[in-house]
């Protein structure tokens, strides 16, 4: 049962969308999934359909605060079930107070792992939507996790921070969690009609080749993702058939394989829309063009 952190210190790169829809796709594969919203803004909680994140009776921030103060805490009391059937530990502004309290606590980097332990046997996957920061709460997420998915927007400014998150993961691996693995970099908000976007995609793939895995799956820009978030639904609920939902089905299979889930090797992702094959053809075409233009390395992309 892997714990997976979806992490990048830069905001607006698709962490929340990817956490929610990856969880939904894994559940469709028959997996039991727990989502953990580790962002004080409660973005994942709201995206999953909870209207008022601050009105939640118990959040992950409350649990971490209790642990830091040595008070009793039970994660099972904080788990809610979304209308998509996904279990979630919600997040809200209490996380900011919890981070301040944890700063002086014993074993402060392991507070999240200890909080999650009672739930480990109940789920096949635990997905953590990390806040856009590399502070103590984010370090807790990396300490608790078996693997990391790093969403990166297909934009040169967004790529700038990739080296920093990789450096942080290396430090956590060396000092706190030797078993931490980068499952893959996930390219998000890719515009197949935009040459800048395609150059970034080609540059990231070229620069990280042989160093860090990059998922074959790319999250193409599509209004359906925004519509789903506005409705508080996953893309598999909002638009079950079509390329946007199929994209996360393919990603779920890649992530499961990276996590060593043997049952995912033989699992065929569902194919739902008449645009699926044309979309794949377009991606292959633009990749070949972009690769020929990728003269810059990741270091130079900033």
XYZ file of C-alpha atoms in Angstrom:
302
model
C 0.000 0.000 0.000
C 1.889 3.082 -1.189
C 1.536 6.590 0.172
C 2.007 9.010 -2.722
C 2.742 12.723 -2.381
C 1.636 14.935 -5.261
C 4.106 17.732 -4.699
C 5.588 20.853 -6.225
C 6.393 24.054 -4.344
C 4.934 26.115 -7.195
C 1.211 26.738 -7.126
C -1.180 26.476 -10.055
C 0.519 23.515 -11.741
C -2.356 21.053 -11.395
C -1.571 19.269 -8.106
C -5.136 19.300 -6.810
C -6.752 18.362 -10.129
C -4.275 15.528 -10.566
C -4.666 14.215 -7.009
C -8.460 14.129 -7.214
C -8.713 12.598 -10.683
C -5.869 10.148 -10.145
C -7.672 8.962 -7.032
C -10.923 8.573 -8.969
C -9.198 6.605 -11.722
C -7.485 4.299 -9.218
C -10.844 3.708 -7.551
C -12.346 2.839 -10.951
C -9.591 0.209 -11.230
C -11.000 -1.358 -8.072
C -8.536 0.155 -5.600
C -9.412 1.569 -2.209
C -8.159 5.155 -2.050
C -7.755 7.757 0.693
C -7.118 11.385 -0.261
C -5.376 13.721 2.188
C -5.709 17.476 1.678
C -2.498 18.980 3.013
C -3.153 22.506 1.741
C -4.421 25.191 4.193
C -6.591 26.576 1.393
C -8.502 23.283 1.288
C -8.460 23.194 -2.510
C -8.772 19.414 -2.766
C -11.574 19.405 -0.206
C -13.538 22.000 -2.177
C -12.805 20.335 -5.526
C -14.218 17.097 -4.118
C -17.526 18.821 -3.389
C -17.177 20.119 0.193
C -18.578 23.642 0.018
C -17.172 25.112 3.248
C -13.807 23.599 4.162
C -13.517 25.735 7.308
C -16.780 24.336 8.706
C -15.429 20.761 8.809
C -15.609 19.253 12.299
C -12.172 17.615 12.054
C -9.399 18.170 9.504
C -5.862 16.958 8.982
C -4.741 20.208 10.629
C -6.666 19.327 13.798
C -5.054 15.884 13.858
C -1.526 17.243 13.413
C -2.150 19.907 16.035
C -3.305 17.253 18.518
C -0.259 15.099 17.813
C 2.100 18.037 18.263
C 0.505 18.753 21.645
C 0.549 15.121 22.741
C -3.254 14.891 22.758
C -5.257 11.828 21.612
C -6.137 11.823 17.912
C -7.841 9.305 15.630
C -7.651 9.725 11.857
C -10.692 7.514 11.288
C -12.869 10.196 12.924
C -11.723 12.737 10.331
C -12.370 10.635 7.211
C -15.312 11.739 5.099
C -16.663 10.108 1.916
C -17.210 12.300 -1.142
C -20.118 11.790 -3.532
C -17.609 10.201 -5.929
C -17.087 7.454 -3.346
C -13.586 8.594 -2.440
C -12.542 8.704 1.205
C -10.809 11.915 2.244
C -9.181 13.578 5.208
C -10.102 17.218 4.534
C -7.831 20.208 4.932
C -8.429 23.812 5.950
C -6.786 26.785 7.634
C -5.962 24.750 10.745
C -2.920 23.444 8.861
C -1.201 26.817 9.198
C -1.581 26.739 12.981
C -0.504 23.099 13.049
C 2.726 23.922 11.196
C 3.630 26.538 13.794
C 2.902 24.110 16.632
C 4.863 21.295 14.997
C 7.951 23.501 14.761
C 8.764 22.820 18.434
C 7.420 19.263 18.663
C 9.461 16.097 19.057
C 9.909 14.050 15.850
C 8.194 16.906 14.048
C 9.003 15.583 10.553
C 7.219 12.287 11.274
C 3.956 13.672 12.651
C 1.976 13.016 9.467
C 3.282 9.453 9.078
C 2.306 8.615 12.653
C -1.114 10.191 12.099
C -1.725 8.121 8.958
C -0.590 4.777 10.392
C -3.992 3.647 11.756
C -5.455 3.970 8.238
C -2.701 2.181 6.320
C -4.298 -1.270 6.264
C -7.651 0.058 5.081
C -6.463 1.451 1.743
C -4.560 0.360 -1.347
C -3.417 3.934 -2.014
C -3.115 7.118 0.027
C -2.700 10.256 -2.090
C -1.483 13.469 -0.450
C -2.211 16.795 -2.129
C 0.694 18.928 -0.887
C 0.617 22.668 -0.347
C 2.678 24.884 -2.701
C 5.604 25.198 -0.294
C 8.668 23.320 0.875
C 8.060 24.006 4.558
C 7.601 21.628 7.475
C 4.198 20.326 6.363
C 5.550 19.491 2.896
C 8.572 17.769 4.468
C 6.135 15.720 6.572
C 4.411 14.602 3.372
C 7.702 13.504 1.794
C 8.757 11.772 5.012
C 5.498 9.811 5.080
C 5.463 8.861 1.395
C 6.762 5.921 -0.584
C 6.723 7.841 -3.846
C 6.269 11.306 -5.335
C 4.379 12.519 -8.388
C 5.619 15.965 -9.474
C 3.160 17.932 -11.624
C 4.912 20.502 -13.821
C 3.047 22.980 -15.984
C 4.244 23.112 -19.593
C 5.608 26.607 -19.180
C 9.263 27.680 -18.819
C 8.575 29.735 -15.681
C 6.942 26.719 -14.033
C 9.898 24.508 -14.937
C 12.238 26.792 -12.959
C 11.235 25.232 -9.641
C 11.669 21.629 -10.760
C 15.323 21.493 -9.724
C 14.389 22.791 -6.259
C 11.768 20.117 -5.556
C 14.143 17.419 -6.808
C 16.869 18.759 -4.508
C 14.450 18.713 -1.563
C 13.410 15.141 -2.338
C 17.080 14.173 -2.413
C 17.663 15.762 0.995
C 14.624 14.016 2.498
C 15.791 10.720 1.045
C 19.257 11.200 2.543
C 18.183 12.371 6.000
C 14.655 11.110 6.707
C 13.263 8.626 4.200
C 15.799 6.516 2.270
C 13.047 4.620 0.464
C 11.454 7.691 -1.122
C 11.131 7.309 -4.900
C 10.183 9.776 -7.615
C 7.462 7.906 -9.475
C 7.498 10.487 -12.211
C 7.226 14.074 -13.419
C 3.738 14.765 -14.757
C 3.473 17.362 -17.505
C 0.255 19.353 -17.046
C -1.667 22.090 -18.877
C -0.049 21.012 -22.134
C -1.353 22.879 -25.172
C -0.693 20.776 -28.294
C -1.385 23.801 -30.517
C 1.153 26.035 -28.758
C 4.784 25.793 -29.880
C 6.056 27.203 -26.557
C 4.222 24.495 -24.631
C 5.586 21.793 -26.904
C 9.156 23.107 -26.580
C 8.843 22.898 -22.788
C 7.556 19.329 -23.024
C 10.439 18.327 -25.280
C 12.996 20.135 -23.091
C 11.801 18.466 -19.866
C 11.806 15.024 -21.447
C 15.229 15.534 -23.005
C 16.836 17.010 -19.881
C 15.501 14.404 -17.437
C 16.132 11.394 -19.648
C 18.010 8.785 -17.635
C 17.799 10.915 -14.466
C 14.176 11.175 -13.363
C 11.158 9.335 -14.830
C 8.674 11.401 -16.814
C 5.214 9.918 -17.279
C 4.152 9.170 -20.836
C 0.745 10.568 -19.928
C 0.381 14.318 -20.388
C -2.512 16.375 -19.060
C -3.753 18.329 -22.065
C -5.496 21.652 -21.427
C -9.243 21.068 -21.560
C -12.189 23.088 -20.314
C -13.759 19.890 -18.926
C -11.283 19.910 -16.011
C -12.353 23.421 -14.992
C -16.014 22.536 -15.367
C -15.561 19.457 -13.182
C -13.793 21.487 -10.473
C -16.525 24.116 -10.552
C -19.135 21.386 -10.053
C -17.136 19.756 -7.237
C -16.785 16.536 -9.212
C -14.019 14.366 -10.628
C -13.512 14.316 -14.378
C -14.726 10.701 -14.381
C -18.041 11.855 -12.911
C -18.354 15.025 -14.949
C -17.442 13.638 -18.371
C -16.933 9.913 -18.099
C -16.365 9.306 -21.783
C -13.710 11.160 -23.724
C -10.034 12.043 -23.766
C -9.899 14.023 -20.470
C -11.156 11.083 -18.385
C -9.137 8.564 -20.376
C -5.995 10.610 -19.697
C -6.318 10.010 -15.954
C -7.121 6.352 -16.513
C -3.814 6.008 -18.339
C -2.016 7.992 -15.623
C -3.480 5.753 -12.913
C -2.083 2.721 -14.688
C 1.369 4.350 -14.972
C 1.398 5.395 -11.308
C 0.264 1.948 -10.163
C 3.010 0.308 -12.193
C 5.600 2.750 -10.786
C 4.380 1.813 -7.297
C 4.958 -1.874 -8.037
C 1.256 -2.755 -8.224
C 1.356 -5.945 -10.275
C -2.399 -6.016 -10.784
C -2.077 -2.815 -12.813
C 0.252 -4.411 -15.357
C -2.579 -6.403 -16.899
C -5.285 -3.788 -16.310
C -6.440 -2.256 -19.568
C -7.341 1.428 -19.258
C -10.852 2.227 -20.458
C -11.156 4.060 -23.710
C -13.994 6.440 -23.844
C -14.216 8.895 -26.699
C -13.965 9.128 -30.428
C -11.250 11.806 -30.000
C -8.893 9.495 -28.092
C -6.972 8.169 -31.093
C -6.752 11.555 -32.917
C -5.485 13.130 -29.669
C -2.768 10.482 -29.366
C -1.793 10.994 -33.032
C -1.550 14.776 -32.456
C 0.625 14.338 -29.353
C 3.022 12.039 -31.190
C 3.257 14.497 -34.072
C 3.914 17.535 -31.886
C 6.417 15.617 -29.721
C 8.547 14.792 -32.725
C 8.513 18.420 -33.812
C 9.226 19.715 -30.309
C 12.091 17.312 -29.735
C 13.950 18.639 -32.749
C 13.711 22.157 -31.304
C 14.762 21.258 -27.737
C 18.264 22.664 -27.736
C 18.078 23.981 -24.195
C 18.634 21.851 -21.131
C 16.481 21.995 -17.985
C 19.062 24.209 -16.310
C 18.867 26.671 -19.143
C 15.096 26.601 -19.333
C 14.833 28.971 -16.384
